[in-house]
Amino acid sequence: MTTFRNARDLLLLTFCEGSITEDEFLLLYDLNTSKNPEYPYWDYKKFCLQDKDEAECKTEFRFQKNDIPLLLNVLGLPEKITCKQGTVCRGTEALCMLLKRLAYPCRYSDLMSTFGRPVPEISMISNQVVDFIFEHHSHRITGWNHTVLNAHSLQIYADAVSNRGAALDNCFGFVDGTVRPICRPDLNQRLVYNGHKRVHALKFQSVVTPNGLVANLYGPVEGKKHDAGMLRDSGLYNDLQRYAFSPTGQPLCIYGDPAYPLRIHIQAPFRNGILTPRCKTLMPQ
């Protein structure tokens, strides 16, 4: 923002001296104008969590009002966050920025009315919170988290799946690859091109449990990577062989689509299978 302003001031002086024409001035002035929205953010009140009621917190942040300070403490976020260029923000406000950003697809300019800050500050603060959470907590999801994937919890997940009418009584989660489209890169287009979805993309592998948690995540990897290749590279099956057992020692499994191999700890549907009318009537609705 400062660079654009300095350039415009210099253009104005140059035009006043007669070194450039009016048409040249207008063209260069437009080129050196920031494309970020310059709304009067100062017209909005500064953010204060206490001013929000329960309904607003649930809608905007997807957390109860009293749970946000608890989440701040659990994540270990500092009381004050200082960006590299000197912007200072309270930890509660910074966390709420990220929560609102992730609650629903939006632009940074959409957050100005809530936090009373310009777009660059909101961007820097949000990114700093993301970096902090990744640095301190990414291991909880990129590795085998024994807190949520211990033998007792795995048995609870398997019972929940079985109670919904599943044919397997030892399935505790579901695995799949996720394709996230990206813009077409200038180089190595074939590396990130996904032929199945016909888009340039990055891919992730995730395991989801019946309680809705993403219990394990691997990626990103290049878009052309096959799901079976991600399974091999992630080392997930090695973890399943070590830890995927019930309290009584029964092997437990995850369920995937036909792209995954059929193993003791990974189950998949039969390829090219045709359901009979009787099988369709027995399937849980």
Tab-separated table of C-alpha atoms in Angstrom:
chain	number	residue	atom	x	y	z
A	1	MET	CA	0.000	0.000	0.000
A	2	THR	CA	2.822	2.427	0.896
A	3	THR	CA	4.695	1.594	-2.337
A	4	PHE	CA	1.640	2.409	-4.454
A	5	ARG	CA	1.114	5.685	-2.583
A	6	ASN	CA	4.742	6.750	-3.048
A	7	ALA	CA	4.553	5.946	-6.763
A	8	ARG	CA	1.387	8.031	-7.155
A	9	ASP	CA	2.982	10.981	-5.326
A	10	LEU	CA	6.000	10.771	-7.620
A	11	LEU	CA	3.751	10.646	-10.694
A	12	LEU	CA	1.899	13.743	-9.527
A	13	LEU	CA	5.158	15.683	-9.136
A	14	THR	CA	6.342	14.479	-12.520
A	15	PHE	CA	3.091	15.576	-14.161
A	16	CYS	CA	3.244	18.995	-12.500
A	17	GLU	CA	6.768	19.455	-13.874
A	18	GLY	CA	5.466	18.670	-17.360
A	19	SER	CA	7.636	15.579	-17.842
A	20	ILE	CA	4.650	13.378	-18.776
A	21	THR	CA	1.403	14.073	-20.599
A	22	GLU	CA	-2.052	13.895	-19.063
A	23	ASP	CA	-2.797	10.594	-20.816
A	24	GLU	CA	0.464	9.094	-19.572
A	25	PHE	CA	-0.283	10.314	-16.046
A	26	LEU	CA	-3.763	8.755	-16.002
A	27	LEU	CA	-2.455	5.451	-17.353
A	28	LEU	CA	0.455	5.214	-14.909
A	29	TYR	CA	-1.692	6.376	-11.989
A	30	ASP	CA	-4.165	3.559	-12.646
A	31	LEU	CA	-1.356	0.996	-12.916
A	32	ASN	CA	0.000	2.113	-9.537
A	33	THR	CA	-3.334	1.955	-7.731
A	34	SER	CA	-3.818	-0.962	-5.352
A	35	LYS	CA	-6.506	-3.366	-6.462
A	36	ASN	CA	-7.308	-4.214	-2.829
A	37	PRO	CA	-10.608	-2.698	-1.695
A	38	GLU	CA	-9.968	0.496	0.244
A	39	TYR	CA	-13.169	0.649	2.199
A	40	PRO	CA	-13.246	2.984	5.220
A	41	TYR	CA	-12.501	0.226	7.734
A	42	TRP	CA	-12.050	2.906	10.384
A	43	ASP	CA	-15.813	3.465	10.280
A	44	TYR	CA	-16.307	0.051	11.904
A	45	LYS	CA	-15.935	-0.671	15.607
A	46	LYS	CA	-12.910	-2.572	16.837
A	47	PHE	CA	-13.633	-6.217	17.554
A	48	CYS	CA	-14.617	-7.227	21.078
A	49	LEU	CA	-15.790	-10.744	21.802
A	50	GLN	CA	-17.835	-9.571	24.784
A	51	ASP	CA	-20.027	-7.499	22.448
A	52	LYS	CA	-21.057	-10.619	20.531
A	53	ASP	CA	-24.075	-12.607	21.655
A	54	GLU	CA	-24.318	-16.399	21.581
A	55	ALA	CA	-26.176	-16.547	18.268
A	56	GLU	CA	-23.591	-14.348	16.514
A	57	CYS	CA	-20.692	-16.448	17.780
A	58	LYS	CA	-22.322	-19.674	16.664
A	59	THR	CA	-23.140	-18.266	13.224
A	60	GLU	CA	-19.905	-16.390	12.520
A	61	PHE	CA	-17.336	-18.617	14.242
A	62	ARG	CA	-19.153	-21.976	14.622
A	63	PHE	CA	-18.215	-22.055	18.306
A	64	GLN	CA	-20.095	-21.171	21.435
A	65	LYS	CA	-19.020	-17.843	22.938
A	66	ASN	CA	-17.651	-19.422	26.124
A	67	ASP	CA	-15.747	-22.049	24.130
A	68	ILE	CA	-13.593	-19.562	22.199
A	69	PRO	CA	-11.352	-18.609	25.188
A	70	LEU	CA	-11.083	-22.319	25.974
A	71	LEU	CA	-10.010	-23.047	22.388
A	72	LEU	CA	-7.466	-20.234	22.616
A	73	ASN	CA	-5.984	-21.827	25.733
A	74	VAL	CA	-5.968	-25.358	24.305
A	75	LEU	CA	-4.210	-24.232	21.129
A	76	GLY	CA	-1.673	-22.326	23.216
A	77	LEU	CA	-2.055	-19.107	21.235
A	78	PRO	CA	-0.305	-16.150	22.892
A	79	GLU	CA	-2.333	-13.320	24.408
A	80	LYS	CA	-0.774	-10.897	21.919
A	81	ILE	CA	0.237	-11.595	18.325
A	82	THR	CA	2.735	-9.300	16.603
A	83	CYS	CA	3.166	-9.448	12.832
A	84	LYS	CA	6.534	-8.893	11.130
A	85	GLN	CA	5.701	-5.306	10.145
A	86	GLY	CA	4.582	-4.428	13.667
A	87	THR	CA	0.817	-4.966	13.622
A	88	VAL	CA	-0.373	-6.055	17.078
A	89	CYS	CA	-3.515	-8.090	17.708
A	90	ARG	CA	-4.996	-9.818	20.727
A	91	GLY	CA	-4.998	-13.593	20.603
A	92	THR	CA	-8.778	-13.829	20.941
A	93	GLU	CA	-9.350	-11.471	18.005
A	94	ALA	CA	-6.769	-13.297	15.870
A	95	LEU	CA	-8.381	-16.661	16.556
A	96	CYS	CA	-11.840	-15.297	15.717
A	97	MET	CA	-10.469	-13.950	12.423
A	98	LEU	CA	-9.330	-17.400	11.440
A	99	LEU	CA	-12.542	-19.045	12.624
A	100	LYS	CA	-14.697	-16.640	10.599
A	101	ARG	CA	-12.425	-17.061	7.584
A	102	LEU	CA	-12.825	-20.852	7.742
A	103	ALA	CA	-16.497	-20.957	8.749
A	104	TYR	CA	-17.726	-20.034	5.286
A	105	PRO	CA	-16.028	-19.107	1.972
A	106	CYS	CA	-15.346	-15.379	2.113
A	107	ARG	CA	-12.849	-12.701	1.151
A	108	TYR	CA	-10.683	-10.770	3.575
A	109	SER	CA	-12.654	-7.637	2.702
A	110	ASP	CA	-15.777	-9.348	4.047
A	111	LEU	CA	-14.137	-9.457	7.483
A	112	MET	CA	-13.486	-5.729	7.763
A	113	SER	CA	-16.947	-4.940	9.112
A	114	THR	CA	-16.436	-7.460	11.930
A	115	PHE	CA	-12.873	-6.606	12.954
A	116	GLY	CA	-12.449	-2.966	11.867
A	117	ARG	CA	-9.072	-3.621	10.249
A	118	PRO	CA	-7.764	-3.204	6.679
A	119	VAL	CA	-7.389	-6.202	4.377
A	120	PRO	CA	-3.553	-6.475	4.635
A	121	GLU	CA	-3.688	-6.657	8.440
A	122	ILE	CA	-6.453	-9.283	8.420
A	123	SER	CA	-4.466	-11.340	5.911
A	124	MET	CA	-1.220	-11.189	7.888
A	125	ILE	CA	-2.878	-11.952	11.222
A	126	SER	CA	-4.870	-14.893	9.837
A	127	ASN	CA	-1.807	-16.379	8.159
A	128	GLN	CA	0.235	-16.016	11.344
A	129	VAL	CA	-2.393	-17.936	13.325
A	130	VAL	CA	-2.447	-20.679	10.666
A	131	ASP	CA	1.363	-20.937	10.802
A	132	PHE	CA	1.306	-21.134	14.610
A	133	ILE	CA	-1.328	-23.896	14.662
A	134	PHE	CA	0.490	-25.896	11.982
A	135	GLU	CA	3.846	-25.574	13.708
A	136	HIS	CA	2.556	-26.668	17.120
A	137	HIS	CA	-0.291	-29.054	16.327
A	138	SER	CA	0.111	-30.529	12.821
A	139	HIS	CA	1.550	-33.741	14.271
A	140	ARG	CA	-1.837	-34.506	15.814
A	141	ILE	CA	-3.326	-35.091	12.380
A	142	THR	CA	-0.374	-35.971	10.153
A	143	GLY	CA	0.660	-38.856	12.414
A	144	TRP	CA	-1.180	-41.555	14.336
A	145	ASN	CA	-2.891	-39.650	17.152
A	146	HIS	CA	-3.254	-42.087	20.050
A	147	THR	CA	-5.591	-39.671	21.835
A	148	VAL	CA	-8.380	-40.267	19.297
A	149	LEU	CA	-7.101	-43.487	17.718
A	150	ASN	CA	-6.446	-45.655	20.773
A	151	ALA	CA	-7.860	-49.179	20.987
A	152	HIS	CA	-10.851	-48.196	23.101
A	153	SER	CA	-11.848	-45.340	20.770
A	154	LEU	CA	-11.380	-47.498	17.673
A	155	GLN	CA	-13.800	-50.055	19.094
A	156	ILE	CA	-16.370	-47.324	19.762
A	157	TYR	CA	-16.056	-46.124	16.151
A	158	ALA	CA	-16.384	-49.660	14.806
A	159	ASP	CA	-19.498	-50.286	16.919
A	160	ALA	CA	-21.042	-47.046	15.634
A	161	VAL	CA	-20.465	-48.065	12.021
A	162	SER	CA	-21.800	-51.578	12.642
A	163	ASN	CA	-24.891	-50.263	14.424
A	164	ARG	CA	-25.810	-48.294	11.313
A	165	GLY	CA	-26.232	-51.550	9.403
A	166	ALA	CA	-22.762	-52.001	7.897
A	167	ALA	CA	-21.773	-55.489	6.793
A	168	LEU	CA	-18.424	-55.111	8.576
A	169	ASP	CA	-18.316	-55.118	12.356
A	170	ASN	CA	-14.656	-54.042	12.569
A	171	CYS	CA	-14.586	-50.912	10.383
A	172	PHE	CA	-13.674	-47.774	12.360
A	173	GLY	CA	-13.134	-45.196	9.598
A	174	PHE	CA	-13.159	-44.302	5.931
A	175	VAL	CA	-10.243	-43.331	3.695
A	176	ASP	CA	-10.244	-41.415	0.437
A	177	GLY	CA	-8.204	-39.022	-1.647
A	178	THR	CA	-9.327	-35.421	-2.062
A	179	VAL	CA	-8.609	-33.374	-5.190
A	180	ARG	CA	-8.187	-29.626	-4.620
A	181	PRO	CA	-8.089	-27.723	-7.958
A	182	ILE	CA	-5.410	-25.056	-8.452
A	183	CYS	CA	-4.630	-22.598	-11.218
A	184	ARG	CA	-2.635	-23.963	-14.133
A	185	PRO	CA	1.082	-23.590	-13.362
A	186	ASP	CA	3.602	-22.249	-15.859
A	187	LEU	CA	5.885	-25.255	-15.359
A	188	ASN	CA	5.367	-28.976	-14.692
A	189	GLN	CA	1.719	-28.937	-15.729
A	190	ARG	CA	1.680	-32.699	-16.262
A	191	LEU	CA	2.899	-33.232	-12.709
A	192	VAL	CA	-0.162	-31.652	-11.120
A	193	TYR	CA	-2.754	-32.525	-13.768
A	194	ASN	CA	-5.398	-34.976	-12.542
A	195	GLY	CA	-6.704	-36.937	-15.515
A	196	HIS	CA	-9.704	-38.325	-13.652
A	197	LYS	CA	-11.085	-34.926	-12.645
A	198	ARG	CA	-9.500	-33.144	-15.630
A	199	VAL	CA	-8.093	-30.316	-13.538
A	200	HIS	CA	-4.714	-29.141	-12.284
A	201	ALA	CA	-4.756	-29.921	-8.604
A	202	LEU	CA	-3.092	-30.934	-5.371
A	203	LYS	CA	-4.233	-34.083	-3.593
A	204	PHE	CA	-4.695	-35.061	0.029
A	205	GLN	CA	-5.462	-38.368	1.727
A	206	SER	CA	-7.686	-38.331	4.789
A	207	VAL	CA	-9.199	-40.829	7.209
A	208	VAL	CA	-12.545	-39.811	8.701
A	209	THR	CA	-14.107	-41.415	11.770
A	210	PRO	CA	-17.861	-41.692	12.522
A	211	ASN	CA	-17.765	-38.719	14.893
A	212	GLY	CA	-16.904	-36.461	11.948
A	213	LEU	CA	-13.226	-35.928	12.803
A	214	VAL	CA	-10.454	-36.087	10.213
A	215	ALA	CA	-8.295	-38.443	12.239
A	216	ASN	CA	-5.368	-38.648	9.822
A	217	LEU	CA	-4.233	-36.457	6.922
A	218	TYR	CA	-1.462	-36.789	4.343
A	219	GLY	CA	-0.489	-34.247	1.723
A	220	PRO	CA	-0.404	-32.178	-0.300
A	221	VAL	CA	1.033	-34.196	-3.174
A	222	GLU	CA	0.984	-33.702	-6.932
A	223	GLY	CA	-2.431	-34.020	-8.559
A	224	LYS	CA	-1.513	-36.964	-10.772
A	225	LYS	CA	-0.731	-39.214	-7.778
A	226	HIS	CA	-2.984	-42.275	-7.528
A	227	ASP	CA	-4.812	-42.980	-4.256
A	228	ALA	CA	-2.924	-46.261	-3.857
A	229	GLY	CA	0.350	-44.368	-4.323
A	230	MET	CA	-0.598	-41.887	-1.600
A	231	LEU	CA	-1.426	-44.790	0.712
A	232	ARG	CA	2.047	-46.244	0.164
A	233	ASP	CA	3.897	-42.952	0.533
A	234	SER	CA	1.952	-41.854	3.622
A	235	GLY	CA	2.939	-44.893	5.684
A	236	LEU	CA	-0.654	-45.140	6.897
A	237	TYR	CA	-0.876	-48.880	6.368
A	238	ASN	CA	2.216	-49.422	8.514
A	239	ASP	CA	0.475	-47.541	11.328
A	240	LEU	CA	-2.660	-49.640	10.818
A	241	GLN	CA	-0.631	-52.825	11.136
A	242	ARG	CA	0.847	-51.598	14.428
A	243	TYR	CA	-2.109	-49.956	16.097
A	244	ALA	CA	-5.447	-50.868	14.434
A	245	PHE	CA	-6.640	-53.463	16.929
A	246	SER	CA	-9.522	-53.630	19.370
A	247	PRO	CA	-8.914	-53.970	23.129
A	248	THR	CA	-9.339	-57.749	22.683
A	249	GLY	CA	-6.798	-57.914	19.852
A	250	GLN	CA	-9.207	-58.146	16.907
A	251	PRO	CA	-7.850	-56.471	13.735
A	252	LEU	CA	-9.776	-53.354	12.794
A	253	CYS	CA	-9.950	-51.770	9.354
A	254	ILE	CA	-10.745	-48.676	7.361
A	255	TYR	CA	-12.938	-48.709	4.248
A	256	GLY	CA	-12.058	-47.156	0.895
A	257	ASP	CA	-13.146	-47.188	-2.736
A	258	PRO	CA	-11.921	-49.754	-5.299
A	259	ALA	CA	-8.721	-47.742	-5.858
A	260	TYR	CA	-7.361	-49.136	-2.587
A	261	PRO	CA	-5.902	-52.633	-2.189
A	262	LEU	CA	-7.762	-55.291	-0.254
A	263	ARG	CA	-5.891	-56.002	2.982
A	264	ILE	CA	-6.634	-57.080	6.548
A	265	HIS	CA	-6.713	-53.463	7.723
A	266	ILE	CA	-8.161	-51.963	4.513
A	267	GLN	CA	-11.410	-53.112	2.975
A	268	ALA	CA	-12.866	-52.079	-0.381
A	269	PRO	CA	-15.931	-53.015	-2.450
A	270	PHE	CA	-15.800	-55.698	-5.103
A	271	ARG	CA	-14.778	-54.321	-8.474
A	272	ASN	CA	-17.394	-54.422	-11.233
A	273	GLY	CA	-19.933	-55.821	-8.785
A	274	ILE	CA	-23.612	-55.804	-9.694
A	275	LEU	CA	-26.150	-55.591	-6.885
A	276	THR	CA	-29.162	-57.868	-7.145
A	277	PRO	CA	-32.625	-56.480	-6.274
A	278	ARG	CA	-32.473	-58.390	-2.971
A	279	CYS	CA	-29.131	-56.783	-2.047
A	280	LYS	CA	-30.538	-53.341	-2.789
A	281	THR	CA	-33.489	-53.930	-0.470
A	282	LEU	CA	-31.147	-55.058	2.325
A	283	MET	CA	-28.955	-51.954	2.070
A	284	PRO	CA	-29.497	-49.465	4.932
A	285	GLN	CA	-31.215	-46.270	3.880
